[in-house]
PDB file of C-alpha atoms in Angstrom:
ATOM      1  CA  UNK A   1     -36.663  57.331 -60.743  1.00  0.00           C
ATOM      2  CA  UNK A   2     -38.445  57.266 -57.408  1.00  0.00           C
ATOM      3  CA  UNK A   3     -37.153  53.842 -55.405  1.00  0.00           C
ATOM      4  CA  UNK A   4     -40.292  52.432 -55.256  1.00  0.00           C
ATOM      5  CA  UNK A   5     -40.601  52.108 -58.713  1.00  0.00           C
ATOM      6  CA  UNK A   6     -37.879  49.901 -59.514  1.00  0.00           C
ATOM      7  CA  UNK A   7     -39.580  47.173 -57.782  1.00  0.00           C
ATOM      8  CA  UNK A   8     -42.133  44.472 -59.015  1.00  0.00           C
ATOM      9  CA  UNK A   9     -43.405  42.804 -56.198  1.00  0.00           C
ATOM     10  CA  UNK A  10     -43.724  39.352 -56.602  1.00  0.00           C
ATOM     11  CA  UNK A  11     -45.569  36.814 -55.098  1.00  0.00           C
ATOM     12  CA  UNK A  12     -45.140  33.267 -57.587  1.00  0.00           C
ATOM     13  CA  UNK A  13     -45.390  30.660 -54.557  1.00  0.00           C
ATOM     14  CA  UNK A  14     -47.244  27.328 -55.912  1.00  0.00           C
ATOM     15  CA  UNK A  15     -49.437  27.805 -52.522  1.00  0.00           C
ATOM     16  CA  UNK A  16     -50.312  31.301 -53.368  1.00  0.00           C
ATOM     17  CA  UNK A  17     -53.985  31.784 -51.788  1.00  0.00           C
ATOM     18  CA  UNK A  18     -55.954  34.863 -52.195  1.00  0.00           C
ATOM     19  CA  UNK A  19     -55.024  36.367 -48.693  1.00  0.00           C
ATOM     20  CA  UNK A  20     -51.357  36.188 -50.228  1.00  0.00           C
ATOM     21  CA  UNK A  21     -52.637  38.172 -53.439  1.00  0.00           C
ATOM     22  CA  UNK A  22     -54.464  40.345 -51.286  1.00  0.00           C
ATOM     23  CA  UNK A  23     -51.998  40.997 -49.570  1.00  0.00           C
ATOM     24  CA  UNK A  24     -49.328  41.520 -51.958  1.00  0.00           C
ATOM     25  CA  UNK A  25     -51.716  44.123 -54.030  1.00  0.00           C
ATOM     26  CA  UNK A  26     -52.544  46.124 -50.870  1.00  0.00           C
ATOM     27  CA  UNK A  27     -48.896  46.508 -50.110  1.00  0.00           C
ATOM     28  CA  UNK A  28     -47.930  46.781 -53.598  1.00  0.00           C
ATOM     29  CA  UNK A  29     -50.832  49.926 -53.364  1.00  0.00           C
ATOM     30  CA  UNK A  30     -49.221  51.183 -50.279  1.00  0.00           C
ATOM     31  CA  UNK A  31     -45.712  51.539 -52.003  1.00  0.00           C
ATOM     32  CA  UNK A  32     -46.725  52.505 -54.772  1.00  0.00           C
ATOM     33  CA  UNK A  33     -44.426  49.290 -56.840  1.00  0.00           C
ATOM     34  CA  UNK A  34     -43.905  49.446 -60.726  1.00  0.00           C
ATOM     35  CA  UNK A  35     -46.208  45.988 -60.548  1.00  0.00           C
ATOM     36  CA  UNK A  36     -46.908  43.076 -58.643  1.00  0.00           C
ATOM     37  CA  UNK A  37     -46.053  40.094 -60.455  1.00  0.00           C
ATOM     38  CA  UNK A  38     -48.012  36.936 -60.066  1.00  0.00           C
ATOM     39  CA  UNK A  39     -49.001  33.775 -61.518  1.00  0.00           C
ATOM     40  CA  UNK A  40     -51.731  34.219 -64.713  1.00  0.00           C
ATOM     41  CA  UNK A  41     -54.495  32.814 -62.495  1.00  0.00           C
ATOM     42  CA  UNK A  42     -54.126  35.580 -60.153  1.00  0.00           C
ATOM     43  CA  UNK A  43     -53.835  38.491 -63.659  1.00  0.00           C
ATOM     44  CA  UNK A  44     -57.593  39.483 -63.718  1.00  0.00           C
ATOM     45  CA  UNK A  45     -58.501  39.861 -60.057  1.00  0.00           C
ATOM     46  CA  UNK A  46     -55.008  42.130 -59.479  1.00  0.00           C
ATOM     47  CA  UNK A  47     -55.688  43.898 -62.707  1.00  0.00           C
ATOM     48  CA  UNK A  48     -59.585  44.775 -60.561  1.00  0.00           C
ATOM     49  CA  UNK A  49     -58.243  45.023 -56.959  1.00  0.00           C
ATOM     50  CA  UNK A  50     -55.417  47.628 -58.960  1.00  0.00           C
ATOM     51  CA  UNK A  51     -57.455  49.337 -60.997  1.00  0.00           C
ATOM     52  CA  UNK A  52     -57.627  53.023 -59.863  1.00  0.00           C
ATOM     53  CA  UNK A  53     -53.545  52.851 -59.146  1.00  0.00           C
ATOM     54  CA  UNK A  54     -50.431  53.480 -61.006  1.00  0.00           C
ATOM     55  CA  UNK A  55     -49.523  49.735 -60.193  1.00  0.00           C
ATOM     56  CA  UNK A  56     -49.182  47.671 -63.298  1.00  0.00           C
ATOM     57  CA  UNK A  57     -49.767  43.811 -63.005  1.00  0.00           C
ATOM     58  CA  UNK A  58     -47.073  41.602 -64.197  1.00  0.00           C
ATOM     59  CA  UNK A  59     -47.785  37.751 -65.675  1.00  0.00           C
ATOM     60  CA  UNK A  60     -45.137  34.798 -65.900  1.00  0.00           C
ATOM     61  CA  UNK A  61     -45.116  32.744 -68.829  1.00  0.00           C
ATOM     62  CA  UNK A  62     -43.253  29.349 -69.445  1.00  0.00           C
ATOM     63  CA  UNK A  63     -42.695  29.330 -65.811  1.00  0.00           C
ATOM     64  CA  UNK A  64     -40.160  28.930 -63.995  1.00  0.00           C
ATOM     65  CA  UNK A  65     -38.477  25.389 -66.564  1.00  0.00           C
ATOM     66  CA  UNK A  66     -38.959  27.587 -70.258  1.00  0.00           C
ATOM     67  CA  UNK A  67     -39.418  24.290 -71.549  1.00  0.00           C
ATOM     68  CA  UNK A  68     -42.815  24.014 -72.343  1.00  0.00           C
ATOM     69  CA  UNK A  69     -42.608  24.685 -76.009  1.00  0.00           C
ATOM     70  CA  UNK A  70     -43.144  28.402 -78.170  1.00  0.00           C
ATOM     71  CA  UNK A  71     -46.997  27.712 -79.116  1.00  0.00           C
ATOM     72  CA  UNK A  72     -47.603  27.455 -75.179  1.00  0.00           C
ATOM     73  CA  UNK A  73     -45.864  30.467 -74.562  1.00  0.00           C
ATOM     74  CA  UNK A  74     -47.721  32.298 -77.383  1.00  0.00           C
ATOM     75  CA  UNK A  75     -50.856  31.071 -75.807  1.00  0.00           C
ATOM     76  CA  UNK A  76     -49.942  31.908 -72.146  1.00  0.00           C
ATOM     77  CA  UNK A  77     -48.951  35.183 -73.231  1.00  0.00           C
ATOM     78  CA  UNK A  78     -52.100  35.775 -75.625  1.00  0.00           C
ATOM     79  CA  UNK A  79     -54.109  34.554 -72.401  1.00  0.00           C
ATOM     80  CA  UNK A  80     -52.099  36.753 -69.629  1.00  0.00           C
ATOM     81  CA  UNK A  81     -52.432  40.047 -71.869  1.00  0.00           C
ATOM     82  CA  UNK A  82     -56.317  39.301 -72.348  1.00  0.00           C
ATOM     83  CA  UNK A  83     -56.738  38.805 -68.666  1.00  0.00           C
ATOM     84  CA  UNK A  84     -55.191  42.272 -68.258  1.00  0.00           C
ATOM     85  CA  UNK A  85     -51.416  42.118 -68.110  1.00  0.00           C
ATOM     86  CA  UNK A  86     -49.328  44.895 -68.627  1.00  0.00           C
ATOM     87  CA  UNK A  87     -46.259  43.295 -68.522  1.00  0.00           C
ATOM     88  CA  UNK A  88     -44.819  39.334 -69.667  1.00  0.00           C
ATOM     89  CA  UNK A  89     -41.601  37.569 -68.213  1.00  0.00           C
ATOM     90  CA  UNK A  90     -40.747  34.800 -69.733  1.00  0.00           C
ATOM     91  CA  UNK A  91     -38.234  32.173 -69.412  1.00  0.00           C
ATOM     92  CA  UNK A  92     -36.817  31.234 -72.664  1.00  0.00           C
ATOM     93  CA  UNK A  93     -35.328  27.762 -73.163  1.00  0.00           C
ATOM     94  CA  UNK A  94     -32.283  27.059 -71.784  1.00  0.00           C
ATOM     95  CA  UNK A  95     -31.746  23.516 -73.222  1.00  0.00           C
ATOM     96  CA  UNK A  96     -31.976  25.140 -76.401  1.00  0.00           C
ATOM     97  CA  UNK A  97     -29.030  27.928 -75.252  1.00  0.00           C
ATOM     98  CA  UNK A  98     -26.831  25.074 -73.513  1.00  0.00           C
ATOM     99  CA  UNK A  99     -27.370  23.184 -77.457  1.00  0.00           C
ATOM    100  CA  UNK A 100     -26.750  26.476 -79.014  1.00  0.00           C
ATOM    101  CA  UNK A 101     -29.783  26.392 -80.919  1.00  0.00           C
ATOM    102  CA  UNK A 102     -29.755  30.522 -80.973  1.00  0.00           C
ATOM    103  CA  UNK A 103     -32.120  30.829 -83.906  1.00  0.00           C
ATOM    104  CA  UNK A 104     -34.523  29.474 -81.858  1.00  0.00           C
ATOM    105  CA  UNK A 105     -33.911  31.502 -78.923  1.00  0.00           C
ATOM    106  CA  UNK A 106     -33.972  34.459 -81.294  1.00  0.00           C
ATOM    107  CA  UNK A 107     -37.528  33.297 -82.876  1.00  0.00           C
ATOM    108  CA  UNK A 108     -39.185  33.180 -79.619  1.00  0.00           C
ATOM    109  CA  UNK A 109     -37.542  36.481 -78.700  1.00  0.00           C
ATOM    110  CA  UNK A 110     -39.221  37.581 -81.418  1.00  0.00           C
ATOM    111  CA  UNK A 111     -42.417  36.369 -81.743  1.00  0.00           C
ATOM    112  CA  UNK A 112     -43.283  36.763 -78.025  1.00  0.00           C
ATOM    113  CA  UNK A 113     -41.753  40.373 -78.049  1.00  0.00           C
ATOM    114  CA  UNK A 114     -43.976  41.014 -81.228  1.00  0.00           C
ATOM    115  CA  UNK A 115     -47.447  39.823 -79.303  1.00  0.00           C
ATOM    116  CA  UNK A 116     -46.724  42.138 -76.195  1.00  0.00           C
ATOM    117  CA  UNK A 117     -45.494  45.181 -78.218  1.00  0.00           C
ATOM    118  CA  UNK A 118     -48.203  45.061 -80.756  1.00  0.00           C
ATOM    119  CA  UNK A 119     -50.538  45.480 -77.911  1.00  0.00           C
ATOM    120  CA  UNK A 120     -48.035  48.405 -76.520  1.00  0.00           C
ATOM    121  CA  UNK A 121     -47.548  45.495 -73.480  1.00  0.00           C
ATOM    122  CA  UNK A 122     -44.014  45.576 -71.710  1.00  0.00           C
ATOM    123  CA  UNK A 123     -42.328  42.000 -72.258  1.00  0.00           C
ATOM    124  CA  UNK A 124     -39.065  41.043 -70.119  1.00  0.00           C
ATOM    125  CA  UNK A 125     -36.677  37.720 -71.224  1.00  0.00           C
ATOM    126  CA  UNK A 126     -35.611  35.422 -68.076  1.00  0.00           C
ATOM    127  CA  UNK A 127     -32.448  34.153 -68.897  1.00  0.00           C
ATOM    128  CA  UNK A 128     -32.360  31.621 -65.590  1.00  0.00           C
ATOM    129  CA  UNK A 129     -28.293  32.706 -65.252  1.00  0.00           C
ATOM    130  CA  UNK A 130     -27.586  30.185 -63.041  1.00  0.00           C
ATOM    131  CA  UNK A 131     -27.491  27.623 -65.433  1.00  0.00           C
ATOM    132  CA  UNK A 132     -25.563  29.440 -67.955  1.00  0.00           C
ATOM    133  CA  UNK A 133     -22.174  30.127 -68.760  1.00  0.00           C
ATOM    134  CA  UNK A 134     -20.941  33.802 -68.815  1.00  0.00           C
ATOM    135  CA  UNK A 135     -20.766  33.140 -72.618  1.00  0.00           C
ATOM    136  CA  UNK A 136     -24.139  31.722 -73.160  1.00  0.00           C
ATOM    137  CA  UNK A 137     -25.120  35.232 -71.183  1.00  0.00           C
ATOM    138  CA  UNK A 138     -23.727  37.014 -73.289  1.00  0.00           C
ATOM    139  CA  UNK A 139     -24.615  35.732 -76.757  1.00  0.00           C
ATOM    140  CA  UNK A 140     -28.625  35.646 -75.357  1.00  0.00           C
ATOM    141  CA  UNK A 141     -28.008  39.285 -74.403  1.00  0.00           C
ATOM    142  CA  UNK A 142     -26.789  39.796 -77.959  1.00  0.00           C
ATOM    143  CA  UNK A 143     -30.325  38.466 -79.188  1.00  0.00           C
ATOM    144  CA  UNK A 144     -32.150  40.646 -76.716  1.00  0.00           C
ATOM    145  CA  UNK A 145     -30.036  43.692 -78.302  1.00  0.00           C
ATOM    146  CA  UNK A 146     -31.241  43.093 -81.369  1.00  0.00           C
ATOM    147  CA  UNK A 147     -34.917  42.126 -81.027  1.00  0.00           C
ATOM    148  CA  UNK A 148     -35.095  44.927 -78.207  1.00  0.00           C
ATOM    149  CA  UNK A 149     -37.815  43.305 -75.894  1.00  0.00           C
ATOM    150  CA  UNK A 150     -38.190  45.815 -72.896  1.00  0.00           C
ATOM    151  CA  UNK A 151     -35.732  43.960 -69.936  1.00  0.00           C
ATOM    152  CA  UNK A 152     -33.570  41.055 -69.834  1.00  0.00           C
ATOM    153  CA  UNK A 153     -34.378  39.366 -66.628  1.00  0.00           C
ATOM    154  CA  UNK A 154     -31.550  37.618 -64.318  1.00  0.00           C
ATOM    155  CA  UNK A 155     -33.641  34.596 -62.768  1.00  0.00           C
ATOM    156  CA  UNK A 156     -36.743  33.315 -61.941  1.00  0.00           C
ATOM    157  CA  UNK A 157     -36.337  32.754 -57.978  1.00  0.00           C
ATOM    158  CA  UNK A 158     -36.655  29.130 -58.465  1.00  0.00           C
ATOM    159  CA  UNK A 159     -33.062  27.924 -59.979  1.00  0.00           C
ATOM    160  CA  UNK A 160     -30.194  27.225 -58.055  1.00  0.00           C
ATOM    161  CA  UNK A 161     -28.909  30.962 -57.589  1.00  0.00           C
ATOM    162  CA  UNK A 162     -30.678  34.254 -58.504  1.00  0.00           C
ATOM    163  CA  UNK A 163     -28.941  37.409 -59.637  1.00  0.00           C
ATOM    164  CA  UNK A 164     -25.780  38.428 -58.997  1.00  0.00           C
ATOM    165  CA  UNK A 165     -24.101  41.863 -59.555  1.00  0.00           C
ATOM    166  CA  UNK A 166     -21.713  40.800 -62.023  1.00  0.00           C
ATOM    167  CA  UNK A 167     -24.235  38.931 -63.761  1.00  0.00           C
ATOM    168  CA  UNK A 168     -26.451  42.259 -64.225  1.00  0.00           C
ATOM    169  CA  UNK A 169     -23.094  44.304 -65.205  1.00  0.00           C
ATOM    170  CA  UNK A 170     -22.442  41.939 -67.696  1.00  0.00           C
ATOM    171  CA  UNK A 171     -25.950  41.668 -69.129  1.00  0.00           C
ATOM    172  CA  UNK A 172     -26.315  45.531 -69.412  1.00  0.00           C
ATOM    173  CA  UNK A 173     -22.382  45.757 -70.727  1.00  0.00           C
ATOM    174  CA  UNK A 174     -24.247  43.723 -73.793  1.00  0.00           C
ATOM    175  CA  UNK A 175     -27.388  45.216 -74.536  1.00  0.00           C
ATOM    176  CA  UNK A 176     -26.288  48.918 -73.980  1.00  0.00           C
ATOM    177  CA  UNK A 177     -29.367  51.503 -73.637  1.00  0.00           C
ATOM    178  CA  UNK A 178     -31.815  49.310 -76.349  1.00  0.00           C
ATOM    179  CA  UNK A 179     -32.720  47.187 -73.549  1.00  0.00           C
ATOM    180  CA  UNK A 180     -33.177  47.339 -69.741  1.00  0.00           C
ATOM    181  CA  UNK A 181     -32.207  44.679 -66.978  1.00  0.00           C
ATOM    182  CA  UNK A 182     -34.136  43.370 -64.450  1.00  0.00           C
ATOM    183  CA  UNK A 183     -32.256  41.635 -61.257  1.00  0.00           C
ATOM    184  CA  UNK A 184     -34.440  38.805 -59.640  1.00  0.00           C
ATOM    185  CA  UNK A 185     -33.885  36.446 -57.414  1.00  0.00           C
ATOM    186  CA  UNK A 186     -32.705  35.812 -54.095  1.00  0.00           C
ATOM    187  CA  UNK A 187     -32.702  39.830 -53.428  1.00  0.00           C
ATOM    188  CA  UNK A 188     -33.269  40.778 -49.440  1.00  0.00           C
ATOM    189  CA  UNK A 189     -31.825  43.625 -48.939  1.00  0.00           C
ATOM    190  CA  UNK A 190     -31.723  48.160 -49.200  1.00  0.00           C
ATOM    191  CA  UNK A 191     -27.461  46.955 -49.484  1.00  0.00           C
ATOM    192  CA  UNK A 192     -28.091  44.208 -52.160  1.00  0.00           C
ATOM    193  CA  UNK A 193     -30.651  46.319 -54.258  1.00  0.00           C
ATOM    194  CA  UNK A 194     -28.199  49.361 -54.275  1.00  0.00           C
ATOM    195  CA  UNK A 195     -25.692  47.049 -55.959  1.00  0.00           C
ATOM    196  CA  UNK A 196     -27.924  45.716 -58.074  1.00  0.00           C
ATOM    197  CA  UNK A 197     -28.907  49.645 -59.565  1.00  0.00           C
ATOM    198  CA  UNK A 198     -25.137  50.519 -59.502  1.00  0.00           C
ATOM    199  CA  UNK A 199     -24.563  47.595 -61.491  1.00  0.00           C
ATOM    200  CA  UNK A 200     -26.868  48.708 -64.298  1.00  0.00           C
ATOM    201  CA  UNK A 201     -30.665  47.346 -63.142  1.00  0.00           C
ATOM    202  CA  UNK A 202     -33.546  49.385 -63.554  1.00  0.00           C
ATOM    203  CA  UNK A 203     -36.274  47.323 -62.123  1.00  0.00           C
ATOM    204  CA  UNK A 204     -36.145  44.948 -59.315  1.00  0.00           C
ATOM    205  CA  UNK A 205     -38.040  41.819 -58.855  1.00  0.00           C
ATOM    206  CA  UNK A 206     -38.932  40.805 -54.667  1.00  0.00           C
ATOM    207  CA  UNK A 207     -40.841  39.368 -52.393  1.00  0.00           C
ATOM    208  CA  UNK A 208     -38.877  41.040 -49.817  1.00  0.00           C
ATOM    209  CA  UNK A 209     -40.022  44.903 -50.649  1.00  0.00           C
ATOM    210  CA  UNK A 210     -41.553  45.717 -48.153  1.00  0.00           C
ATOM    211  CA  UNK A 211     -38.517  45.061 -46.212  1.00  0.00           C
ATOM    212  CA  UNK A 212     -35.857  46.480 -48.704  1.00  0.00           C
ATOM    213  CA  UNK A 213     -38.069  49.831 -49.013  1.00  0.00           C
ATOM    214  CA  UNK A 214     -38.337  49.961 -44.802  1.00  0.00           C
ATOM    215  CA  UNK A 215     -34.495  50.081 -44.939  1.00  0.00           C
ATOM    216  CA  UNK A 216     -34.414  52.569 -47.477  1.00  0.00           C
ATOM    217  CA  UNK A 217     -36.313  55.204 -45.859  1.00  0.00           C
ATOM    218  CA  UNK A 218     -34.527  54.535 -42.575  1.00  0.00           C
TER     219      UNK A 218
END
């Protein structure tokens, strides 16, 4: 895979203007990104500004808590896919992982993965790692396996800690080849990404790539 397409380029600031979006989309152009990832306000006008690229436009839903409940998240999703979104990360539930309410992880898995794939949409699950035990990593990854959305995602940016390498190894260790990972969060550098690929990611989520790809073809 060509480096520049292991990146979704991200902008998910609560400030985001349209310069920012702008901005991200014309660099995302210029590289050449697997997406840019954004906020579902912003899914429509990148899916226009983006139209005549290979640049797909990613939406968050239940962002960045998970808590909002599974009929929101059906509806954000429903919304973010109408609006033009080729791809869905969203954060499942992690009160309901740290109660070990699984089914319910499962179920959402499910139903969300469903939505996106009956409309041949990529979905990705953010497990928010940081708040989870290697166990609880595990047994979500186990779900994932099973229900095969299209990534498991490390983080959303916004916890305490974003990915780490052994977090990705482990993840992947779980799901096998049914399901890729996505590292997110906290990711700044060509050195950082590198481990993050060795580890077992194939798609990389930054704000930073720009930078990272400068490095690269240094």
């Amino acid at each position: 895979m060509e480096f520049n397409k292991y990146f979704d380029h991200t902008f998910l600031k609560a400030f985001a203007t349209k310069q920012d979006i702008d901005t991200l989309c014309q660099q995302a152009k210029e590289l050449n990104t697997a997406s840019v990832c954004v906020n579902e306000e912003w899914v429509a006008y990148c899916k226009n500004v983006l139209k005549d690229t290979e640049v797909k436009v990613c939406s968050v839903v239940g962002f960045p808590l998970g808590q909002c409940g599974l009929n929101t998240k059906i509806y954000e999703t429903k919304e973010a896919l109408k609006d033009g979104a080729d791809e869905i990360d969203y954060v499942l539930n992690v009160g309901d992982v740290k109660m070990g309410n699984f089914d319910k992880i499962k179920e959402e898995m499910e139903i969300l993965t469903k939505i996106c794939h009956d409309q041949h949409k990529g979905i990705k699950v953010i497990f928010e790692n940081c708040y989870l035990t290697k166990e609880e990593i595990k047994k979500c990854a186990k779900i994932a396996k099973e229900v095969k959305p299209d990534f498991i995602k490390t983080s959303t940016g916004f916890g305490t800690s974003g990915a780490t390498v052994e977090d990705v190894k482990l993840m992947k260790d779980t799901v096998g080849k049914n399901v890729e990972v996505k590292a997110a969060g906290g990711i700044h550098s060509y050195a950082e990404v590198k481990e993050m690929i060795k580890a077992g990611a194939t798609r990389i989520g930054a704000s930073a790539t720009v930078q990272i790809i400068e490095e690269f073809n240094r």
